PDB file of C-alpha atoms in Angstrom:
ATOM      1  CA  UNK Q   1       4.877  -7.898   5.137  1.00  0.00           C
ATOM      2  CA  UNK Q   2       4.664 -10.252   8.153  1.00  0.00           C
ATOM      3  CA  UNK Q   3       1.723 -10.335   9.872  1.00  0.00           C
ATOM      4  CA  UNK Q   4       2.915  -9.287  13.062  1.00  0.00           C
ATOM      5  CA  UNK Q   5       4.362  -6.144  11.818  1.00  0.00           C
ATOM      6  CA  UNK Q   6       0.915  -5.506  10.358  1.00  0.00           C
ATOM      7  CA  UNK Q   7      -0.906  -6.097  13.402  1.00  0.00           C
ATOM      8  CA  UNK Q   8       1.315  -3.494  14.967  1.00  0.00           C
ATOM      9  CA  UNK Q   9       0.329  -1.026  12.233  1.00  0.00           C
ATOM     10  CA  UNK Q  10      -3.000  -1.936  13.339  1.00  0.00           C
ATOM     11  CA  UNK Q  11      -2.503  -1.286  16.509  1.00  0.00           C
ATOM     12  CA  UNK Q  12      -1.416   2.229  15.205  1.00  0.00           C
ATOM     13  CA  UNK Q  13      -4.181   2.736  13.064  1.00  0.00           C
ATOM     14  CA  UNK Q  14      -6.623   2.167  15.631  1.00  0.00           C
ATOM     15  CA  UNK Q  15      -5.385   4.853  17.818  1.00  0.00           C
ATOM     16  CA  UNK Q  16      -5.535   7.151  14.978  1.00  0.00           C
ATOM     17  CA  UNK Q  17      -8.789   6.380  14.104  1.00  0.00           C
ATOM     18  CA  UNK Q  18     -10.529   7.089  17.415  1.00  0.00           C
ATOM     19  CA  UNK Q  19      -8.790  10.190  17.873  1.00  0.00           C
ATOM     20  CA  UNK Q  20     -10.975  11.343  15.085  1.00  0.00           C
ATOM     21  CA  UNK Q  21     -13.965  10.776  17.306  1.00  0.00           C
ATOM     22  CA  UNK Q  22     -14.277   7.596  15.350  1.00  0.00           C
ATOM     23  CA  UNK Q  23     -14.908   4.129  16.445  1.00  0.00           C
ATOM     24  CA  UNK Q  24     -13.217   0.550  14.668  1.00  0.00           C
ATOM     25  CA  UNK Q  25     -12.246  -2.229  15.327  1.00  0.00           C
ATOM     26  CA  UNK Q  26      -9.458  -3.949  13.718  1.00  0.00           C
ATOM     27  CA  UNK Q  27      -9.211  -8.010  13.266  1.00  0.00           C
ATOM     28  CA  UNK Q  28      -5.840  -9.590  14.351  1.00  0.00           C
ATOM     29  CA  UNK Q  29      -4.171 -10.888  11.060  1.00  0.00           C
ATOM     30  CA  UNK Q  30      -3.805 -14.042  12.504  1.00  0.00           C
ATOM     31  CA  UNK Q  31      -7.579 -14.911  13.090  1.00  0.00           C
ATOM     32  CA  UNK Q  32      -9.011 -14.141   9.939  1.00  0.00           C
ATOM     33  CA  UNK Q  33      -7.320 -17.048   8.113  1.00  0.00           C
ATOM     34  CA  UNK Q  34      -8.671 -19.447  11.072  1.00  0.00           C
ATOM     35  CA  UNK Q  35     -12.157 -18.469   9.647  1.00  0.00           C
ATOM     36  CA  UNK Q  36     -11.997 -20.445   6.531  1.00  0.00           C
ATOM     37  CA  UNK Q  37     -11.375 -24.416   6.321  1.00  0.00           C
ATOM     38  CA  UNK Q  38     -10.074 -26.992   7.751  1.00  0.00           C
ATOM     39  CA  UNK Q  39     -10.016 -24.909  11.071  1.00  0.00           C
ATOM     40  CA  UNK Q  40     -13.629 -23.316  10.228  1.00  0.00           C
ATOM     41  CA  UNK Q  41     -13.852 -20.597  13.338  1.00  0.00           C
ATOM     42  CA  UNK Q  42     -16.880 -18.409  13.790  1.00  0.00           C
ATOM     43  CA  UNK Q  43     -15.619 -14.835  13.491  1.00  0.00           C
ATOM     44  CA  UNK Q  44     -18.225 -13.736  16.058  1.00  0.00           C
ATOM     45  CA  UNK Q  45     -16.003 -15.170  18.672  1.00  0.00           C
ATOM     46  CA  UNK Q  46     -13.287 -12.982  18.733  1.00  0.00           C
ATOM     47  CA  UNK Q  47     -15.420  -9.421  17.889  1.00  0.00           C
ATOM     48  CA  UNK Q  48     -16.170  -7.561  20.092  1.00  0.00           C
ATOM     49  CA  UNK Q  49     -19.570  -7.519  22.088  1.00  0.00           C
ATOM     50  CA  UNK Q  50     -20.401  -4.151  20.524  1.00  0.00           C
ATOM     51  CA  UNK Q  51     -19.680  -4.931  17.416  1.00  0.00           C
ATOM     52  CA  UNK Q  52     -22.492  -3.741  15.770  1.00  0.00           C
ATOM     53  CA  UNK Q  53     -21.903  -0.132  17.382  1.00  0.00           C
ATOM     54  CA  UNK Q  54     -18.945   0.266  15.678  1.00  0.00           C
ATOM     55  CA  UNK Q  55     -18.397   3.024  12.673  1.00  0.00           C
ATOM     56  CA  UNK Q  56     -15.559   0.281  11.141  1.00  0.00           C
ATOM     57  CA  UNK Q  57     -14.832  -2.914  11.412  1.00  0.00           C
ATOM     58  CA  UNK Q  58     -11.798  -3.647   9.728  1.00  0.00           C
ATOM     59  CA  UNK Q  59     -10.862  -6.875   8.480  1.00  0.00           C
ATOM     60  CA  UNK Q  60      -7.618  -7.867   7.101  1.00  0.00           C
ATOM     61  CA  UNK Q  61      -7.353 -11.382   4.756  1.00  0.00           C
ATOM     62  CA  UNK Q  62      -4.912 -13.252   3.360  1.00  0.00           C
ATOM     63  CA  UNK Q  63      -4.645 -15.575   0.822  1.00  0.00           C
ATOM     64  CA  UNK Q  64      -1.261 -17.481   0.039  1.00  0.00           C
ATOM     65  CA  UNK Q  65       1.007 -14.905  -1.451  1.00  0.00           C
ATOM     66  CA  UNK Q  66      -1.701 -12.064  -0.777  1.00  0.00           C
ATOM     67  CA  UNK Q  67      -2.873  -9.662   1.574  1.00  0.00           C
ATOM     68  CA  UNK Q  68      -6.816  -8.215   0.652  1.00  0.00           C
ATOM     69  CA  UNK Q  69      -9.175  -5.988   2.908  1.00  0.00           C
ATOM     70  CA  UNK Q  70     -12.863  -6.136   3.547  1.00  0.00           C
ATOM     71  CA  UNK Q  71     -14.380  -3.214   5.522  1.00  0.00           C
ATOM     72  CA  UNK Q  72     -17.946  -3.336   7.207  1.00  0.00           C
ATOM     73  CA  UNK Q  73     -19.568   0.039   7.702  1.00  0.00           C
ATOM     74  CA  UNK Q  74     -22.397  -1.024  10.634  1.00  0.00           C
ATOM     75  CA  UNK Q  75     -24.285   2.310  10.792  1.00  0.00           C
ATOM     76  CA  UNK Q  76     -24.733   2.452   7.086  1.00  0.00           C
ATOM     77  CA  UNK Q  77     -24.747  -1.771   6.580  1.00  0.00           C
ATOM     78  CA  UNK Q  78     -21.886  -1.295   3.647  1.00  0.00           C
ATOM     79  CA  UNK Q  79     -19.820  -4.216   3.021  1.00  0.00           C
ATOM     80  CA  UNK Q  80     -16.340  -2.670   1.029  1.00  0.00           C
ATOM     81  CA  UNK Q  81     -14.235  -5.540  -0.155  1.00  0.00           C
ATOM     82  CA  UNK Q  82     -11.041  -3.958  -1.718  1.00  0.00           C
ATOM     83  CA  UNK Q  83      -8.220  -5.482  -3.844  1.00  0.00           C
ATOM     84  CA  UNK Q  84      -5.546  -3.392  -5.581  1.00  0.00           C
ATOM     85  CA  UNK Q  85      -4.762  -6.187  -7.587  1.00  0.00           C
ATOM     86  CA  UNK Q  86      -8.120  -6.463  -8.709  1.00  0.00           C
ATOM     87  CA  UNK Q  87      -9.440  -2.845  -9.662  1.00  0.00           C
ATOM     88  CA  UNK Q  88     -11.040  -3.595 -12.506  1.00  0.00           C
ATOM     89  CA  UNK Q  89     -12.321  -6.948 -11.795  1.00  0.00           C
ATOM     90  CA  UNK Q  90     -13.342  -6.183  -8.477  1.00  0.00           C
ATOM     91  CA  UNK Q  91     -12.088  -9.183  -5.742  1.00  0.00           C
ATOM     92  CA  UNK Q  92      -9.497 -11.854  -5.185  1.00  0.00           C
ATOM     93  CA  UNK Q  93     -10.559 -13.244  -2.353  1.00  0.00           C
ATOM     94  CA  UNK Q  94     -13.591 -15.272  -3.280  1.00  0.00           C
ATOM     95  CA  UNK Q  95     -13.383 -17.741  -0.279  1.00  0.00           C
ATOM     96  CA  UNK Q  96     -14.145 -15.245   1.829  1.00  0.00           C
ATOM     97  CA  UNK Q  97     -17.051 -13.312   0.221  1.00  0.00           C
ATOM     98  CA  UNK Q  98     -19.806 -15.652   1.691  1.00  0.00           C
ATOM     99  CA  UNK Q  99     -18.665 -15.997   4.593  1.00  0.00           C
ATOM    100  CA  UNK Q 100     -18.024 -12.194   5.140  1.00  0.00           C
ATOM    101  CA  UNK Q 101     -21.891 -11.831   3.841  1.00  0.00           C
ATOM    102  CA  UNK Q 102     -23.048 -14.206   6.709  1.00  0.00           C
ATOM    103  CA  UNK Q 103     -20.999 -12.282   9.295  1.00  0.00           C
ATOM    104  CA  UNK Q 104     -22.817  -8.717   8.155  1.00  0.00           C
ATOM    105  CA  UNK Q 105     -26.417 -10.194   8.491  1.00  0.00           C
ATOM    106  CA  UNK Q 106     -25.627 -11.764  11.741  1.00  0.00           C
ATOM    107  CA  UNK Q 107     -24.389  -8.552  13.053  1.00  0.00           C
ATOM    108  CA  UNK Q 108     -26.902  -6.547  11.848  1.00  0.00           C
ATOM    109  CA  UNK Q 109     -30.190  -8.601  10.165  1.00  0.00           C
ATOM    110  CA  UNK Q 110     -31.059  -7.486   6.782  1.00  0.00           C
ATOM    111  CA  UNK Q 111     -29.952  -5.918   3.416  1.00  0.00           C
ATOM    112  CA  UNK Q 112     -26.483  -5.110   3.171  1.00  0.00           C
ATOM    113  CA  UNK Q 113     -25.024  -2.975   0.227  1.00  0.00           C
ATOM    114  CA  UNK Q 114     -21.627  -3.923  -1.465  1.00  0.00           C
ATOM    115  CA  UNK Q 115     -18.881  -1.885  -2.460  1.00  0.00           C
ATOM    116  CA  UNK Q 116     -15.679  -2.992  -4.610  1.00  0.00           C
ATOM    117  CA  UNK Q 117     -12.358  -1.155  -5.131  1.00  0.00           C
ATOM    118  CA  UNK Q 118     -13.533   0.075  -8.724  1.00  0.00           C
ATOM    119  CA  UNK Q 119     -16.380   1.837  -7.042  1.00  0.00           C
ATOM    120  CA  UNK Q 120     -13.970   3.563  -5.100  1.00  0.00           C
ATOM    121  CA  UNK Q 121     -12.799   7.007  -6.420  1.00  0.00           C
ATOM    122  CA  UNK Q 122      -9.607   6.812  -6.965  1.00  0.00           C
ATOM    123  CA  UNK Q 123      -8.193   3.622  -5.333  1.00  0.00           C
ATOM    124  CA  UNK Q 124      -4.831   3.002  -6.415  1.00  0.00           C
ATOM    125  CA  UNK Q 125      -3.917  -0.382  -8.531  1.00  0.00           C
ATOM    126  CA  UNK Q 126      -0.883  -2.163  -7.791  1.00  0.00           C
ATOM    127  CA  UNK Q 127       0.068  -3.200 -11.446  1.00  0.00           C
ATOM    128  CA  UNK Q 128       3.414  -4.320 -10.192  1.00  0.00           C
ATOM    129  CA  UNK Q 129       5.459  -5.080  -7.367  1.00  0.00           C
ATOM    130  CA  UNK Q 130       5.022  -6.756  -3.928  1.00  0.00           C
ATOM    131  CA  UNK Q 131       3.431  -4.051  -1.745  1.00  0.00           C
ATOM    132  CA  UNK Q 132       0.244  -5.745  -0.751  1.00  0.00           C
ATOM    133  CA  UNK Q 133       0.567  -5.495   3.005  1.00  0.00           C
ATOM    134  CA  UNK Q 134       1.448  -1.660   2.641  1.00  0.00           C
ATOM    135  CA  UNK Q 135      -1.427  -1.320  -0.074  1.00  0.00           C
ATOM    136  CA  UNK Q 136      -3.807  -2.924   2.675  1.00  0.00           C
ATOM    137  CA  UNK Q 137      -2.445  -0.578   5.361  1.00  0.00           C
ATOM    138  CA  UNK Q 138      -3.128   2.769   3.320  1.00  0.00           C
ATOM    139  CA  UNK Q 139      -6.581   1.145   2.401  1.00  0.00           C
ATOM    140  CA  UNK Q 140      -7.398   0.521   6.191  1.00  0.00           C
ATOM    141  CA  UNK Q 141      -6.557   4.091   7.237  1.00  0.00           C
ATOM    142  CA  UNK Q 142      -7.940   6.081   4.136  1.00  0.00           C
ATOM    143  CA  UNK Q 143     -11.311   4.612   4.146  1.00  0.00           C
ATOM    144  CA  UNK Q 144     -11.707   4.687   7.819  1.00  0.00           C
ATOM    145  CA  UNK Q 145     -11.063   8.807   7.810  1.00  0.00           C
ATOM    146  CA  UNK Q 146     -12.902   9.179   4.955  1.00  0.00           C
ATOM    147  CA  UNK Q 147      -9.849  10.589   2.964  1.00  0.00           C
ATOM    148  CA  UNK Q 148      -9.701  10.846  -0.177  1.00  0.00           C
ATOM    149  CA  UNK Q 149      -6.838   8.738  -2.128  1.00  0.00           C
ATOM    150  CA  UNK Q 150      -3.510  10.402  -2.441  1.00  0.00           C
ATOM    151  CA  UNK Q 151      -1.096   8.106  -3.547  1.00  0.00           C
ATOM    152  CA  UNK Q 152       0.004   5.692  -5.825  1.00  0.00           C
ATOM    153  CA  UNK Q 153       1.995   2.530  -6.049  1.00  0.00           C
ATOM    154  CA  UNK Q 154       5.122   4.927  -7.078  1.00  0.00           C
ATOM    155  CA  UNK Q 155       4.839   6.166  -3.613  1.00  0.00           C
ATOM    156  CA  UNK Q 156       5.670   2.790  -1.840  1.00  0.00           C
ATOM    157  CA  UNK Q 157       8.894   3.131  -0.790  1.00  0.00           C
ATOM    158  CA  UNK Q 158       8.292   6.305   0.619  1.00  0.00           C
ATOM    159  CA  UNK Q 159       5.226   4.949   2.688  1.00  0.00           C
ATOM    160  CA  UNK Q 160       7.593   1.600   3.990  1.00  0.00           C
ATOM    161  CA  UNK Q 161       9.884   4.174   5.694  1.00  0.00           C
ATOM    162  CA  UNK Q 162       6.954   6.316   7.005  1.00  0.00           C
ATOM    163  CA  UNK Q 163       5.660   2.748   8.574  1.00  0.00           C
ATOM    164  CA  UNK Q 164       8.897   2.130   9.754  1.00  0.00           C
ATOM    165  CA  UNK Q 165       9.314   5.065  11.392  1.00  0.00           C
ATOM    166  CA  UNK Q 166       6.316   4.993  12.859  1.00  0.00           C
ATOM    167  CA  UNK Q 167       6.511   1.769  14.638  1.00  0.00           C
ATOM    168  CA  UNK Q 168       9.848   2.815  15.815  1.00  0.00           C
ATOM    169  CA  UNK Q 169       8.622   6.154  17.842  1.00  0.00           C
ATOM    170  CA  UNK Q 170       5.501   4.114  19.283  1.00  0.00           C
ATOM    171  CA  UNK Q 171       6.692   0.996  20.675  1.00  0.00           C
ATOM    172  CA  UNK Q 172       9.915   2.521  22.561  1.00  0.00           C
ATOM    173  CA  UNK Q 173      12.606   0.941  20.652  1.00  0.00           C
ATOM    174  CA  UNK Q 174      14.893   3.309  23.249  1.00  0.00           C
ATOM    175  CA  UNK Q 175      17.951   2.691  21.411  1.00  0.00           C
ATOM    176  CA  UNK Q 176      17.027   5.300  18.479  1.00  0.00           C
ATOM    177  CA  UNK Q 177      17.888   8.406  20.533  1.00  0.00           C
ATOM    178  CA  UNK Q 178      17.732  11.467  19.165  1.00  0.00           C
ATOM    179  CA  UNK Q 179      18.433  10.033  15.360  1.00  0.00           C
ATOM    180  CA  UNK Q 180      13.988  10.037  14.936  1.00  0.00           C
ATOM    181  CA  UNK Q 181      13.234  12.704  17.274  1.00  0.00           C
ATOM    182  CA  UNK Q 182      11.815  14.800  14.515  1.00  0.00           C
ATOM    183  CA  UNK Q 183       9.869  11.750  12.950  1.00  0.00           C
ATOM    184  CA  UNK Q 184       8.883  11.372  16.778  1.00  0.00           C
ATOM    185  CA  UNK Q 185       7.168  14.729  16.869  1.00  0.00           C
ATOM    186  CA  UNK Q 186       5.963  13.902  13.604  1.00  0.00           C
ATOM    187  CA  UNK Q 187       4.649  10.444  14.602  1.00  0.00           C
ATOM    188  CA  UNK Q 188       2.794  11.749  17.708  1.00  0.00           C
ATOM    189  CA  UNK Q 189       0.908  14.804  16.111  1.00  0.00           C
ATOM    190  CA  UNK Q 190      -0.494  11.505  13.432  1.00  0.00           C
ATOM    191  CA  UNK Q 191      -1.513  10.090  16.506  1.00  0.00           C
ATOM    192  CA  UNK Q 192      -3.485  12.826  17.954  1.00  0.00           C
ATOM    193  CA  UNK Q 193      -5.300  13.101  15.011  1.00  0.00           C
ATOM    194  CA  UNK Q 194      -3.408  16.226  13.650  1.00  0.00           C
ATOM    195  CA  UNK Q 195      -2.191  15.050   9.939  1.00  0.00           C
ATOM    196  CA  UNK Q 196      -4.963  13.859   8.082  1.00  0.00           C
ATOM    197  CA  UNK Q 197      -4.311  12.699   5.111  1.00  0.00           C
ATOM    198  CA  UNK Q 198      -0.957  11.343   6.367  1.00  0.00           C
ATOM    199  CA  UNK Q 199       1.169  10.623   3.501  1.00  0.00           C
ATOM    200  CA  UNK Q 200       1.457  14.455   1.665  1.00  0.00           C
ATOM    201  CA  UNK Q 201       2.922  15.975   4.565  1.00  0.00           C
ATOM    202  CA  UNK Q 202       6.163  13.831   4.660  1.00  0.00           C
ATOM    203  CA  UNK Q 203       6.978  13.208   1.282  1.00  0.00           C
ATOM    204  CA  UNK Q 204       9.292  15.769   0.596  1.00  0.00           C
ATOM    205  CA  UNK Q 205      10.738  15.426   3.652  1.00  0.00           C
ATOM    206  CA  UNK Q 206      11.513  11.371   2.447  1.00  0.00           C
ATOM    207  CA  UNK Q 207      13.048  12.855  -0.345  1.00  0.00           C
ATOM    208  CA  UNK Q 208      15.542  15.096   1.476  1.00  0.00           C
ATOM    209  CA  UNK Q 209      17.007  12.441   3.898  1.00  0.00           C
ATOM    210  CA  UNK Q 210      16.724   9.189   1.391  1.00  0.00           C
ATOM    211  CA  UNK Q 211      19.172  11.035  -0.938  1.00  0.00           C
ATOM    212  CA  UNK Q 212      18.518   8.849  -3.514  1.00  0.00           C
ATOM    213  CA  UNK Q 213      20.288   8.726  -6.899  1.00  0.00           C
ATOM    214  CA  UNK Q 214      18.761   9.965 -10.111  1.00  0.00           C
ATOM    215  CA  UNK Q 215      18.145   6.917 -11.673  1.00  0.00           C
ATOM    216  CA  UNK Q 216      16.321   5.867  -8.943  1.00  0.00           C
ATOM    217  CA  UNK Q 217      14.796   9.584  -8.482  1.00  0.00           C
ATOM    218  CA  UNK Q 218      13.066   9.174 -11.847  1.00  0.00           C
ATOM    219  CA  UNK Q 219      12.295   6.199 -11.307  1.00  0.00           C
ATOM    220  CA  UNK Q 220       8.917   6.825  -9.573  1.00  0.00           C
ATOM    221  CA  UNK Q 221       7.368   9.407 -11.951  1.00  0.00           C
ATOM    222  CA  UNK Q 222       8.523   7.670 -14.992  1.00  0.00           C
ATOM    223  CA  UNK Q 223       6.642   4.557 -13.629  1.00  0.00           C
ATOM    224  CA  UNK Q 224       3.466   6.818 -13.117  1.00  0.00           C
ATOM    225  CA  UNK Q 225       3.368   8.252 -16.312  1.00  0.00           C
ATOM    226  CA  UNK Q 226       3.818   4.347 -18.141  1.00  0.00           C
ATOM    227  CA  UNK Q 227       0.529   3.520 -15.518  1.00  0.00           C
ATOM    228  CA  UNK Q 228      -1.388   6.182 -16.507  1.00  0.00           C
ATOM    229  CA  UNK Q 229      -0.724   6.097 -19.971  1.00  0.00           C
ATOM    230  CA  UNK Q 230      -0.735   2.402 -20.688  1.00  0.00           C
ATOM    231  CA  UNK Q 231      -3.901   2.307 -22.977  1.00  0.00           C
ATOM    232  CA  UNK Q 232      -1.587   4.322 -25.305  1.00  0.00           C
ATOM    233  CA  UNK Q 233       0.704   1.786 -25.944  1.00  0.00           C
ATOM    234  CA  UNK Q 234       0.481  -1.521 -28.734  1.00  0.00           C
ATOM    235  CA  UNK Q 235       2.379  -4.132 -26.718  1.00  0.00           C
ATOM    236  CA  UNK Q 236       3.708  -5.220 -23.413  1.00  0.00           C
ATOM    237  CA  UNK Q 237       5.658  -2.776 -20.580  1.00  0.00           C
ATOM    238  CA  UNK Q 238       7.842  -4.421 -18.390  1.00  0.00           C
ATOM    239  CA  UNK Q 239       8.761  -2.153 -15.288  1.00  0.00           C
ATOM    240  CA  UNK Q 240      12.141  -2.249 -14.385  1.00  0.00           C
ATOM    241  CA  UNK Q 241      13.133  -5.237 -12.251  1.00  0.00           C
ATOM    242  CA  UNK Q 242      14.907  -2.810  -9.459  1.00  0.00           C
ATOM    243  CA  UNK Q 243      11.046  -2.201  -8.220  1.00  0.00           C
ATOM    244  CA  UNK Q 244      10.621  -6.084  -7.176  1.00  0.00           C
ATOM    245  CA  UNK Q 245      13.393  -6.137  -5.428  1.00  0.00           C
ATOM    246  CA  UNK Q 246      13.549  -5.736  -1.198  1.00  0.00           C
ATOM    247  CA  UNK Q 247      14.836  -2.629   0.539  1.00  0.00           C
ATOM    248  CA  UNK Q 248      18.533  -4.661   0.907  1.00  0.00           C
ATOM    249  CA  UNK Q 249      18.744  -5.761  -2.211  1.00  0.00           C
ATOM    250  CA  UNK Q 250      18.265  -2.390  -3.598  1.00  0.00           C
ATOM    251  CA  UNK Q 251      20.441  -1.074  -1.503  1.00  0.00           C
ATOM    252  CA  UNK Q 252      23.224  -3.339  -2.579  1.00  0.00           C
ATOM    253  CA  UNK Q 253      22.449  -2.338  -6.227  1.00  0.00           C
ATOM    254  CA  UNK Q 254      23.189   1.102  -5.624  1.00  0.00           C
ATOM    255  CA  UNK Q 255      26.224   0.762  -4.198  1.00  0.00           C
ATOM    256  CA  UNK Q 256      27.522  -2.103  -6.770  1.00  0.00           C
ATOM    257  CA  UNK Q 257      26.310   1.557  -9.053  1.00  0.00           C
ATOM    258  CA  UNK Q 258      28.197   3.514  -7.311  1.00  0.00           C
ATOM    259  CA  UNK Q 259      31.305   1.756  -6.093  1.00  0.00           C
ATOM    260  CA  UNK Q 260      32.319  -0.626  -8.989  1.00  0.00           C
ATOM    261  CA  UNK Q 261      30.238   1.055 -12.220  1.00  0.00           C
ATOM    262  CA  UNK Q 262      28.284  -2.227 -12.769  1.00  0.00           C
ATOM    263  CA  UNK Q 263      27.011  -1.984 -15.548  1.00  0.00           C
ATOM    264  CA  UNK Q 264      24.755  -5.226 -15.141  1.00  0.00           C
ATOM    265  CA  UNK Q 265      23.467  -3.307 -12.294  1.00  0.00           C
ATOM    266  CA  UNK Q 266      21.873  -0.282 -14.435  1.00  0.00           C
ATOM    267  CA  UNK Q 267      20.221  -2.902 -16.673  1.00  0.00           C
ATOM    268  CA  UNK Q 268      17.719  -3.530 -13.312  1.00  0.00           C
ATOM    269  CA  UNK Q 269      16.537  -0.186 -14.113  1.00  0.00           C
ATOM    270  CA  UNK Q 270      15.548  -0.470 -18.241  1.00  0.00           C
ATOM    271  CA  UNK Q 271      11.939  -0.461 -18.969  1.00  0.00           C
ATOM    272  CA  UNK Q 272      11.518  -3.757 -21.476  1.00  0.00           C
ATOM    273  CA  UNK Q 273       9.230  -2.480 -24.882  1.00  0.00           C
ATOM    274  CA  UNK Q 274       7.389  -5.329 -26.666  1.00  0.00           C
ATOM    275  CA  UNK Q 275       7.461  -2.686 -29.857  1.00  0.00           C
ATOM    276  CA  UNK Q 276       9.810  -0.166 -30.632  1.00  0.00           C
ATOM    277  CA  UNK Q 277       7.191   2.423 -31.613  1.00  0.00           C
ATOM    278  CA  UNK Q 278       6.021   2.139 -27.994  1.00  0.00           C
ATOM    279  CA  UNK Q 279       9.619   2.707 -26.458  1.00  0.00           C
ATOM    280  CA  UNK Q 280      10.258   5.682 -28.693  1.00  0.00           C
ATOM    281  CA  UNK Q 281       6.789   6.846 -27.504  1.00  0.00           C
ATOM    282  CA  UNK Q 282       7.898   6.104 -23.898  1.00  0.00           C
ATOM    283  CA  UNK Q 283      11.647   8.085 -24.195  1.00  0.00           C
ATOM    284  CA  UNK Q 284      10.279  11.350 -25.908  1.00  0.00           C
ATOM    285  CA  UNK Q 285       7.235  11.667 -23.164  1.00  0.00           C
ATOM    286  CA  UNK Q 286       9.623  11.066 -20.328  1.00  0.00           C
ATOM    287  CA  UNK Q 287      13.167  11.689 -21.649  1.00  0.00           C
ATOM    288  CA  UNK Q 288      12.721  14.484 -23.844  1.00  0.00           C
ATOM    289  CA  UNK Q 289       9.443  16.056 -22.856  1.00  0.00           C
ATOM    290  CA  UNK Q 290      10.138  15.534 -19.090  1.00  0.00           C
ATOM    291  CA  UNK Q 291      13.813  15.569 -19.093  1.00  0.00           C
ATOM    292  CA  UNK Q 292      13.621  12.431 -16.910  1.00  0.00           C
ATOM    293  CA  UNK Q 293      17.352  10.113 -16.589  1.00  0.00           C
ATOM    294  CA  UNK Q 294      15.232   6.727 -17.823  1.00  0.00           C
ATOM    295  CA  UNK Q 295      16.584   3.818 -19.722  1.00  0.00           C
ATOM    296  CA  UNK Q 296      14.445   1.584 -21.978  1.00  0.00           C
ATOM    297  CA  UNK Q 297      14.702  -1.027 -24.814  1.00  0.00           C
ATOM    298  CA  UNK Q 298      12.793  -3.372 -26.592  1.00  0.00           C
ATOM    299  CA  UNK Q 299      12.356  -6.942 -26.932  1.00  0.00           C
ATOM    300  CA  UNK Q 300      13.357  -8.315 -30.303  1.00  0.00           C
TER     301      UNK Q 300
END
């Protein structure tokens, strides 16, 4: 995700947000970085002069190759710092953790408590794939209404649209027309603080205009059950390579499917065993059991 983009989901975020009755502030994408060396900047300079009033300060960080969140919580001096990459271990960004530390005392003097995303009920892992921006996003939003966590990484293609969309309806691209005015109507009621959580009420509704094929259909909850299930298997998973690939790239794969039969094609979607007895475990809890269209194999 470039950081622009993100800043306008920001943008979006924070309008949602206070129309909840709650107050945040959201970092620019682009400052954050300036925080750490050689530049060195004091983050105080760019908050706000009520900083410490607010109910959420949100700040987005990146690291090369990697977007990571750290939320304050003023009234209850709570420091989250959240990583779907690192649910278990707890934090990727280490070059940031003092200096975020410093910034919550000088806000607010004294004893800070500390959250991290395995504390967090719930908090999805990404165990694959390059959804980090969208991953931050969801974070940003959930814990700032206080929602409880819906979704999984399955669900990321589903919530790049539903950004899309939304960034289409609020920053008058005119040219759309009448081809979003539903996700318009949709978009708006998110913004007066209507739809909370977001993400539920327009999945199916992704599903009905994406008309995706089976393969990829299955895709998602055959993915799912491999996550949740992983502790149940001897070796090695390898998802299929179709879910690291961008939005035009998979689109070209489906139509190379669907056009010429390419058969190299369908091997993007074959989830790679390390044993056999974990594959044949695999087909008969998702093939047979849940009649899902999967592929798999494993490495001799």
């Amino acid at each position: 995700m470039e950081s622009t983009i993100g800043n306008g989901c920001f943008e979006l975020i924070t309008k949602i947000v206070q129309s909840k009755g709650i107050s945040i502030y959201i970092e620019n994408l682009y400052v954050t970085r300036t925080w750490l060396a050689p530049y060195g900047c004091d983050p105080l300079q760019s908050f706000p002069t009520d900083a410490q009033r607010m109910d959420i300060i949100v700040l987005p960080l990146w690291t090369p190759g990697h977007f990571q969140l750290c939320v304050l919580k003023p009234p209850k001096r709570e420091i989250l710092f959240l990583d779907p990459l690192y649910t278990k271990a707890g934090f990727g960004g280490q070059q940031y953790v003092s200096l975020l530390r410093n910034l919550a005392v000088k806000l607010i003097p004294g004893q800070w408590s500390e959250k991290k995303s395995f504390d967090l009920k719930g908090f999805p892992s990404q165990d694959y794939g390059v959804d980090c921006g969208i991953f931050m996003l969801m974070s940003a939003l959930y814990v700032a209404l206080d929602a409880p966590f819906d979704y999984t990484i399955s669900d990321m293609p589903y919530l790049r649209k539903w950004w899309c969309l939304l960034l289409m309806e609020n920053f008058d691209l005119r040219s759309s027309g009448k081809l979003f005015a539903h996700w318009r109507e949709e978009a708006k009621a998110v913004l007066e603080g209507q739809h909370v959580p977001i993400f539920r009420l327009k999945k199916r509704k992704f599903q009905e205009v994406s008309q995706e094929p089976a393969v990829v259909e299955d895709l998602r909850p055959a993915v799912q059950w491999v996550v949740q299930n992983k502790a149940l298997f001897r070796g090695h998973v390898t998802m299929p390579k179709y879910l690291s690939l961008n939005q035009g790239d998979q689109q070209r794969v489906l139509r190379d499917m669907s056009e010429e039969e390419d058969t190299g094609a369908r091997d993007l979607f074959l989830f790679v065993f390390q044993f056999a007895e974990d594959m044949e475990l695999f087909l008969k809890a998702c093939a047979d059991e849940q009649g899902l269209r999967v592929s798999a194999m494993f490495d001799m």
